[in-house]
Coordinates of C-alpha atoms and ligand atoms in Angstrom, one line a residue:
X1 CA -5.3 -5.8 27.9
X2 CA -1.8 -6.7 27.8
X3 CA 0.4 -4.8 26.0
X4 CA 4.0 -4.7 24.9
X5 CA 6.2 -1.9 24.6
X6 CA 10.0 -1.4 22.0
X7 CA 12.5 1.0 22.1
X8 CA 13.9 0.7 18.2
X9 CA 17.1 2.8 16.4
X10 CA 19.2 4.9 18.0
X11 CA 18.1 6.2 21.8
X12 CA 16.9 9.7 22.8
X13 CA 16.5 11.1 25.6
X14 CA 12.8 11.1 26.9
X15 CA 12.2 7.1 25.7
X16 CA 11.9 6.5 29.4
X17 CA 9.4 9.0 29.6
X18 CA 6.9 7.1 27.0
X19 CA 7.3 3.8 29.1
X20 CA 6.3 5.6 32.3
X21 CA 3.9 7.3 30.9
X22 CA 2.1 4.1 28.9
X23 CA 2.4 2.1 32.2
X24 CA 1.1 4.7 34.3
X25 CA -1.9 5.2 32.2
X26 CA -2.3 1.6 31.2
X27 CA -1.9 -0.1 35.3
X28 CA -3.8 2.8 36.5
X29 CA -6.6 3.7 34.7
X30 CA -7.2 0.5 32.3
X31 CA -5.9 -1.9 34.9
X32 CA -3.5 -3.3 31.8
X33 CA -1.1 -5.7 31.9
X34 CA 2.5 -4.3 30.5
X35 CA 5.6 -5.8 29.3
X36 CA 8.8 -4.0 27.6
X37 CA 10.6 -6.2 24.4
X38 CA 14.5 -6.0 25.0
X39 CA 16.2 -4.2 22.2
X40 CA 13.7 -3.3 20.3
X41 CA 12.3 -5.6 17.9
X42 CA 15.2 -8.0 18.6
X43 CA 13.3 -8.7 21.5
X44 CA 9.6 -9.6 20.3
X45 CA 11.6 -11.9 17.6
X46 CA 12.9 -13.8 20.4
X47 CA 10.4 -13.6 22.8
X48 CA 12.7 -11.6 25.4
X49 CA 11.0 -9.1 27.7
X50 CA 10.6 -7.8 30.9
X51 CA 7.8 -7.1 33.4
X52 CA 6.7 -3.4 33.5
X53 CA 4.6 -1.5 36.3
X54 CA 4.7 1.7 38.3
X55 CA 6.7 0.5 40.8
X56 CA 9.4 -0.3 39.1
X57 CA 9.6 2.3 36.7
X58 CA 10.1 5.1 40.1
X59 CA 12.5 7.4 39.3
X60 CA 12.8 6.7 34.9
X61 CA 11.2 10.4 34.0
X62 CA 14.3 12.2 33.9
X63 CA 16.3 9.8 32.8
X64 CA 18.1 9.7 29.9
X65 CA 18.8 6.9 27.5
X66 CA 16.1 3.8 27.2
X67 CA 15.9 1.1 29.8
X68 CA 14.6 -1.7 27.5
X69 CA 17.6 -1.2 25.3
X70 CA 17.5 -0.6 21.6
X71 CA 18.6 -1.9 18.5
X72 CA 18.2 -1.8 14.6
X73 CA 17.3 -5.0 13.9
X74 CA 13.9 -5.3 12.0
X75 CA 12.0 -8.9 11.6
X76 CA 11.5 -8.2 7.7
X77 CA 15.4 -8.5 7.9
X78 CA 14.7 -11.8 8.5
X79 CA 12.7 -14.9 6.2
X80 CA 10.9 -16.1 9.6
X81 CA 10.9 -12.3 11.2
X82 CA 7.3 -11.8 11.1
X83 CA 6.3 -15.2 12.0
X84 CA 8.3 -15.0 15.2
X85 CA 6.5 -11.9 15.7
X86 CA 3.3 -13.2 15.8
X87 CA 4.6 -16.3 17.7
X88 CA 5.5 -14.1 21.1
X89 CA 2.1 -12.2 20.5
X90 CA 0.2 -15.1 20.6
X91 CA 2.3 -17.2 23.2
X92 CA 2.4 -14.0 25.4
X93 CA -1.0 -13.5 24.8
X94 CA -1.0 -10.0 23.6
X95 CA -3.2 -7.4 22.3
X96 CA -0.8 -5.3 21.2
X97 CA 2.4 -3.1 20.9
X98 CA 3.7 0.3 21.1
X99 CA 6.7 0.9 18.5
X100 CA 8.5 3.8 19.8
X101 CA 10.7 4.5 17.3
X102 CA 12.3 6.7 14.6
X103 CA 11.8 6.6 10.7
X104 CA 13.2 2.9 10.2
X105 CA 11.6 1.0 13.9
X106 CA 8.2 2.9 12.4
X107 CA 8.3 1.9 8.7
X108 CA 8.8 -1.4 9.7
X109 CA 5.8 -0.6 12.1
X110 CA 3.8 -0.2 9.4
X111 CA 4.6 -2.9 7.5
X112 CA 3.6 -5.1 9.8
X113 CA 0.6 -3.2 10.6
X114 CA 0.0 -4.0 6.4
X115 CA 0.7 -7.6 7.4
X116 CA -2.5 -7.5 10.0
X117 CA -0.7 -7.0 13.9
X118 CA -2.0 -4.8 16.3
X119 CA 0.4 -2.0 16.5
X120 CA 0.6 1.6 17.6
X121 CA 3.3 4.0 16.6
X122 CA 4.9 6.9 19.1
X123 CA 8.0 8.8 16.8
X124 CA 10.8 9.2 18.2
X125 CA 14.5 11.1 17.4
X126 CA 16.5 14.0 17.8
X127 CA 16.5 15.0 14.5
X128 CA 12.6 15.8 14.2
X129 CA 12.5 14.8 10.6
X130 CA 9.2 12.2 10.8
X131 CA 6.7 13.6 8.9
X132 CA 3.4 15.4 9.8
X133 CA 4.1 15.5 13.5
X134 CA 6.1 19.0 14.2
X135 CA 7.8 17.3 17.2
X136 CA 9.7 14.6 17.8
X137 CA 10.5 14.6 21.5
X138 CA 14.7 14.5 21.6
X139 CA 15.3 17.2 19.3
X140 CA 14.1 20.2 22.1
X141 CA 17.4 18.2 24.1
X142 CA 19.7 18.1 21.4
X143 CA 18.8 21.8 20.9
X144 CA 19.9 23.0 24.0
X145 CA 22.9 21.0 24.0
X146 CA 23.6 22.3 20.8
X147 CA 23.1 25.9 21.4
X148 CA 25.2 25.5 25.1
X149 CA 28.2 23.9 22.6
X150 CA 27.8 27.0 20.3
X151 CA 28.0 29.3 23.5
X152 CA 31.2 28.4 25.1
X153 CA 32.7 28.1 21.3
X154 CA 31.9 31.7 21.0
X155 CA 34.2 32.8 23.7
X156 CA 37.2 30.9 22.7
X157 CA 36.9 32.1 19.5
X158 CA 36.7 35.3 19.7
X159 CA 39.8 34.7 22.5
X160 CA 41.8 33.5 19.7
X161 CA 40.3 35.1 16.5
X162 CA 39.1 31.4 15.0
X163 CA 37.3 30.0 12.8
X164 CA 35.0 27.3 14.6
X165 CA 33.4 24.9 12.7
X166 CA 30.6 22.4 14.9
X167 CA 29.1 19.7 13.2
X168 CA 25.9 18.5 14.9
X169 CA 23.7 15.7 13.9
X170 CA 21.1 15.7 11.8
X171 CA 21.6 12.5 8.9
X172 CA 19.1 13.6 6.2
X173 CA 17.9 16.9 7.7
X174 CA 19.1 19.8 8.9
X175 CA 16.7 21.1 12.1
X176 CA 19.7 20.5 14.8
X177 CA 21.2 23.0 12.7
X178 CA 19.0 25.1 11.8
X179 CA 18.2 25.7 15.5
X180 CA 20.7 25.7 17.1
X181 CA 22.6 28.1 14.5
X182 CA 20.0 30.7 15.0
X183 CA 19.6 30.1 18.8
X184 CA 23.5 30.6 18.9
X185 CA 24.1 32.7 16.7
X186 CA 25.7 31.1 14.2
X187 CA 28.0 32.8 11.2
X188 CA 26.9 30.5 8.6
X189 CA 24.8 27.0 9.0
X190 CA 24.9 24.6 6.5
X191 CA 22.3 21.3 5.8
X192 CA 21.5 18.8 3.9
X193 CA 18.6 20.3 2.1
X194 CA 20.5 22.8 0.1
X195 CA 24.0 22.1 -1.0
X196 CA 27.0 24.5 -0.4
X197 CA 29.1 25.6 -2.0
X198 CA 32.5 26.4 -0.3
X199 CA 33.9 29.2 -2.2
X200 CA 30.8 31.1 -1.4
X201 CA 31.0 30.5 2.1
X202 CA 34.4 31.3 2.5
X203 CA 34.0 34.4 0.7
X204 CA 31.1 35.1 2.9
X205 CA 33.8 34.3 6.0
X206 CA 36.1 36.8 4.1
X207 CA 34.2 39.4 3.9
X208 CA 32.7 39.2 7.4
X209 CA 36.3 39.1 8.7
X210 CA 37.4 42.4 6.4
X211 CA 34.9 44.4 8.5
X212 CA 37.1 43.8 11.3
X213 CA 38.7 41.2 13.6
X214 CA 35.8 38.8 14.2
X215 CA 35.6 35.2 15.3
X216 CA 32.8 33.2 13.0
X217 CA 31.1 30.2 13.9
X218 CA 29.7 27.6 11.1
X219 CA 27.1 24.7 12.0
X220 CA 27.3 22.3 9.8
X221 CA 24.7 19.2 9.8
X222 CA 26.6 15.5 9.6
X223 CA 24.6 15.5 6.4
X224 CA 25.3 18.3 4.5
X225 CA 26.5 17.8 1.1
X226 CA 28.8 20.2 -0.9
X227 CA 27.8 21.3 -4.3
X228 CA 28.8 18.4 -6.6
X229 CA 32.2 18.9 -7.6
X230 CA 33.2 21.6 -5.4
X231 CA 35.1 19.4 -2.7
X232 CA 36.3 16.2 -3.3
X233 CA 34.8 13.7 -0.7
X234 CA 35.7 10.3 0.5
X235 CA 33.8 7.4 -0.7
X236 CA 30.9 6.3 1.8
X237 CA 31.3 4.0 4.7
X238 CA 28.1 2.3 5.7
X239 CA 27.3 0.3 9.5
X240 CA 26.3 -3.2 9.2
X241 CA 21.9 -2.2 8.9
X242 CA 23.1 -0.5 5.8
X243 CA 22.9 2.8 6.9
X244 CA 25.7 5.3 5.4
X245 CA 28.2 5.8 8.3
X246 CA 28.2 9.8 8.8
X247 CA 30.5 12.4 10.6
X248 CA 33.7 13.8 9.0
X249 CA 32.0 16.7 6.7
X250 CA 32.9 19.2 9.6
X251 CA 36.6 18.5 9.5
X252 CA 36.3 18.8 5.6
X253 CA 34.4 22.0 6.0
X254 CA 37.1 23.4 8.1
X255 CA 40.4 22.1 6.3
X256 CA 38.7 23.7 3.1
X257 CA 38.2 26.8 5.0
X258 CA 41.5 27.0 6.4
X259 CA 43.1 26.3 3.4
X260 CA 41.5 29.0 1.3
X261 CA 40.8 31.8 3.6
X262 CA 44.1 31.2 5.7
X263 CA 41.9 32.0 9.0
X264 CA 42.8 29.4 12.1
X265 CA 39.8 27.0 12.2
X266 CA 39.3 24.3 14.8
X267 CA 36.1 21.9 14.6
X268 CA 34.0 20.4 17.2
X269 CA 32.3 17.1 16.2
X270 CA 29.3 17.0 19.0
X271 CA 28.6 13.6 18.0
X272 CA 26.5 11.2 20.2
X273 CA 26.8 14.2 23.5
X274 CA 23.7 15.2 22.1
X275 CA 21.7 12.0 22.4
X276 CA 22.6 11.3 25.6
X277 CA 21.4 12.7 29.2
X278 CA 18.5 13.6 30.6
X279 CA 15.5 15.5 28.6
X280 CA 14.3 19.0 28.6
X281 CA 11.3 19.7 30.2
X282 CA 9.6 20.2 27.4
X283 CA 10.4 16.8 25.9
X284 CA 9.4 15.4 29.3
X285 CA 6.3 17.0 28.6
X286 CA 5.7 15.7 25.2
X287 CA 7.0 11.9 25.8
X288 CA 4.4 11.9 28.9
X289 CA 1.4 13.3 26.1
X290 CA 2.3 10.7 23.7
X291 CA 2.6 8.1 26.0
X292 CA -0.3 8.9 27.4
X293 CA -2.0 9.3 24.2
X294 CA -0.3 5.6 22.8
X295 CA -2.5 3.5 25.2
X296 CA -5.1 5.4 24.7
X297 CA -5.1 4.4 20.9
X298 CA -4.3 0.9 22.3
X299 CA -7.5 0.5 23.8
X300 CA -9.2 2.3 21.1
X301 CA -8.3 -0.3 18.6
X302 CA -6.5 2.5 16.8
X303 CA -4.1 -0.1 15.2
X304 CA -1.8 1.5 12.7
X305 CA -1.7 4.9 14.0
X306 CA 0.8 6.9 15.5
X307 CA 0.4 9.7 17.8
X308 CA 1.8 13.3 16.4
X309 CA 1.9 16.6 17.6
X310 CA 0.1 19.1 15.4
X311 CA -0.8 22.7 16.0
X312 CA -0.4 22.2 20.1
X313 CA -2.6 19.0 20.0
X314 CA -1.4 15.6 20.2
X315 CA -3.5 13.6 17.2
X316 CA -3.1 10.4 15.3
X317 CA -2.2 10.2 11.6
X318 CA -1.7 6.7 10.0
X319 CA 2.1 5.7 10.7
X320 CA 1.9 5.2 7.0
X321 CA 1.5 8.2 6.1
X322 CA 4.1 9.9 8.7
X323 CA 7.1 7.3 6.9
X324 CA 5.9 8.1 3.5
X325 CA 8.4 11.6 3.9
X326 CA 11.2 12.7 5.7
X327 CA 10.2 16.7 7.0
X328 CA 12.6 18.8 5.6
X329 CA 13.5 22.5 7.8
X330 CA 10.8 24.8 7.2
X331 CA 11.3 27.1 4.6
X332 CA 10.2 30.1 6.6
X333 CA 12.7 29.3 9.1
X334 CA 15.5 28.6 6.9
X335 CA 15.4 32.3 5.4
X336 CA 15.5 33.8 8.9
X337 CA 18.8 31.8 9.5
X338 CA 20.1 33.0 6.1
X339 CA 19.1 36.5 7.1
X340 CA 22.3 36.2 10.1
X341 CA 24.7 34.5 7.5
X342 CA 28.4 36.1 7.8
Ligands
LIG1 O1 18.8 9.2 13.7 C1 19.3 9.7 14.9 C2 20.8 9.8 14.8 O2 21.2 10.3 16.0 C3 21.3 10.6 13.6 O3 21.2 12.0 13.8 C4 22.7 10.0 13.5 O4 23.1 10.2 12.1 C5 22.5 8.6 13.8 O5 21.4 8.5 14.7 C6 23.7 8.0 14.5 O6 23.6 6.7 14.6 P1 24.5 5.7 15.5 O7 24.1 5.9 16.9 O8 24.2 4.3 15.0 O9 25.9 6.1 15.2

């Protein structure tokens, strides 16, 4: 067969994984014929791509980051998109693609799946918030970079007495958070899937700091969202796909803070550090299954389908269905971080 592979929406560390893995698979065992698409779909639109094989792809495994380059850019953006799309599949004379992507690179997938191409979906992003599949591979990185940024504020905070406030990414969810606050031990943690209010948690910061002369630490998710009317917020600033431009609820957080409790705060905006790098084993592990997995579906026809982790088993699920709902923290888990609040 030949078969092309995208990168699509932001990068994550363990994209290069997937690639090896799909090529390895696909040369090897099904003798394929492989080719990557430049920044994402960008690329099928206008027929740009590169030669893949094992050879050339020595060395990508730990490697943070995507070698094929990524983009936003979606054909149904465009009146001609999905023709174009089908032009490069016919003039390259493909049976199909992988979309490796995150919620926007795999609705589209779907869509076009809808529209009748051969497509396979592998999700993608740090923030773990595709549905069904309890993994994204990414987030396991962002973790430990997350919990190793907690660390080291620890010590300087409790050097200085402080208030530390980290905001960590996570756009419409909060499992960054939610892990890494309980991983590092985090005062308070707050998310985008329950508002805060502010004079609760300062009160909560109060009261922790009567019981004696303690440092705190608050995560706080890029998307978090204070309780309407508590905090008066800037208007929205969006990027030019439309998306609402995030990052600046941590330094309200900890101006508010400041301001009422009168403890020293600081904030540490970890910002695109945690994309970038090379991947924990564990998300080595998991690209190489899905890639692995992807070209299986390939040559099973599976068109549509995306590969997910469920219960320790990589499946497929329609991408369809994995896009219909972002996954929100698990309840469960959420109450064991509440249990360490303050
Ligand atoms: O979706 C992944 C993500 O890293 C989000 O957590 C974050 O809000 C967004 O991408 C940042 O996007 P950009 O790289 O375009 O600033």
């Amino acid at each position: 067969m030949r078969v092309g592979i995208l990168t699509g929406g932001g990068d994550c560390p363990g994209l290069n994984a997937v690639i090896r893995a799909i090529v390895r698979k696909g040369e090897r065992h099904y003798g394929d014929e492989l080719l990557g698409f430049i920044d994402g779909w960008r690329g099928v639109m206008d027929g740009e791509f590169m030669e893949l094989d094992v050879e050339g792809l020595r060395g990508t495994l730990p490697r943070g980051g995507t070698i094929l380059g990524t983009s936003r850019i979606q054909p149904y953006m465009f009146p001609d998109g999905v023709e174009r799309i089908r032009a490069t599949i016919e003039r390259e004379q493909l049976d199909a693609i992988v979309a490796i992507g995150g919620e926007g690179t795999l609705s589209c997938t779907a869509e076009l799946h809808r529209d009748g191409l051969p497509v396979i979906g592998v999700p993608k992003t740090i923030d773990n918030d595709i549905g069904i599949t309890e993994r994204t591979f990414g987030f396991d990185t962002a973790v430990s970079i997350a919990t190793e940024a907690i660390d080291r504020l620890h010590t300087t905070a409790e050097s200085h007495n402080r208030v530390m406030v980290i905001e960590v990414m996570g756009r419409h969810v909060g499992h960054i958070a939610t892990w890494s606050g309980i991983a590092g031990g985090a005062t308070m943690t707050l998310i985008p899937e329950e508002a805060f209010d502010i004079e609760d948690v300062c009160a909560a910061l109060a009261r922790r700091h009567e019981r004696g002369k303690y440092a705190s630490i608050v995560v706080v998710a890029e998307g978090a969202k204070p309780v309407p009317g508590t905090i008066e917020i800037p208007a929205d600033e969006y990027d030019q796909y439309g998306h609402i431009r995030l990052g600046g609820i941590g330094n309200l957080v900890a101006s508010e803070i400041e301001h009422r409790t009168g403890f020293e705060t600081r904030v540490t905006v970890l910002g695109h550090v945690q994309r970038g790098g090379s991947p924990t084993p564990f998300d080595r592990v998991l690209s190489t299954w899905y890639g692995v997995a992807a070209i299986d579906a390939v040559h099973d026809e599976a068109w549509g389908q995306m590969v997910a982790y469920v219960a320790d088993e990589v499946i497929r699920v329609p991408i369809a269905d994995a896009v219909a709902e972002l996954k929100p923290v698990n309840p469960q888990l959420w109450s064991v971080a509440r249990e360490f609040f303050a």
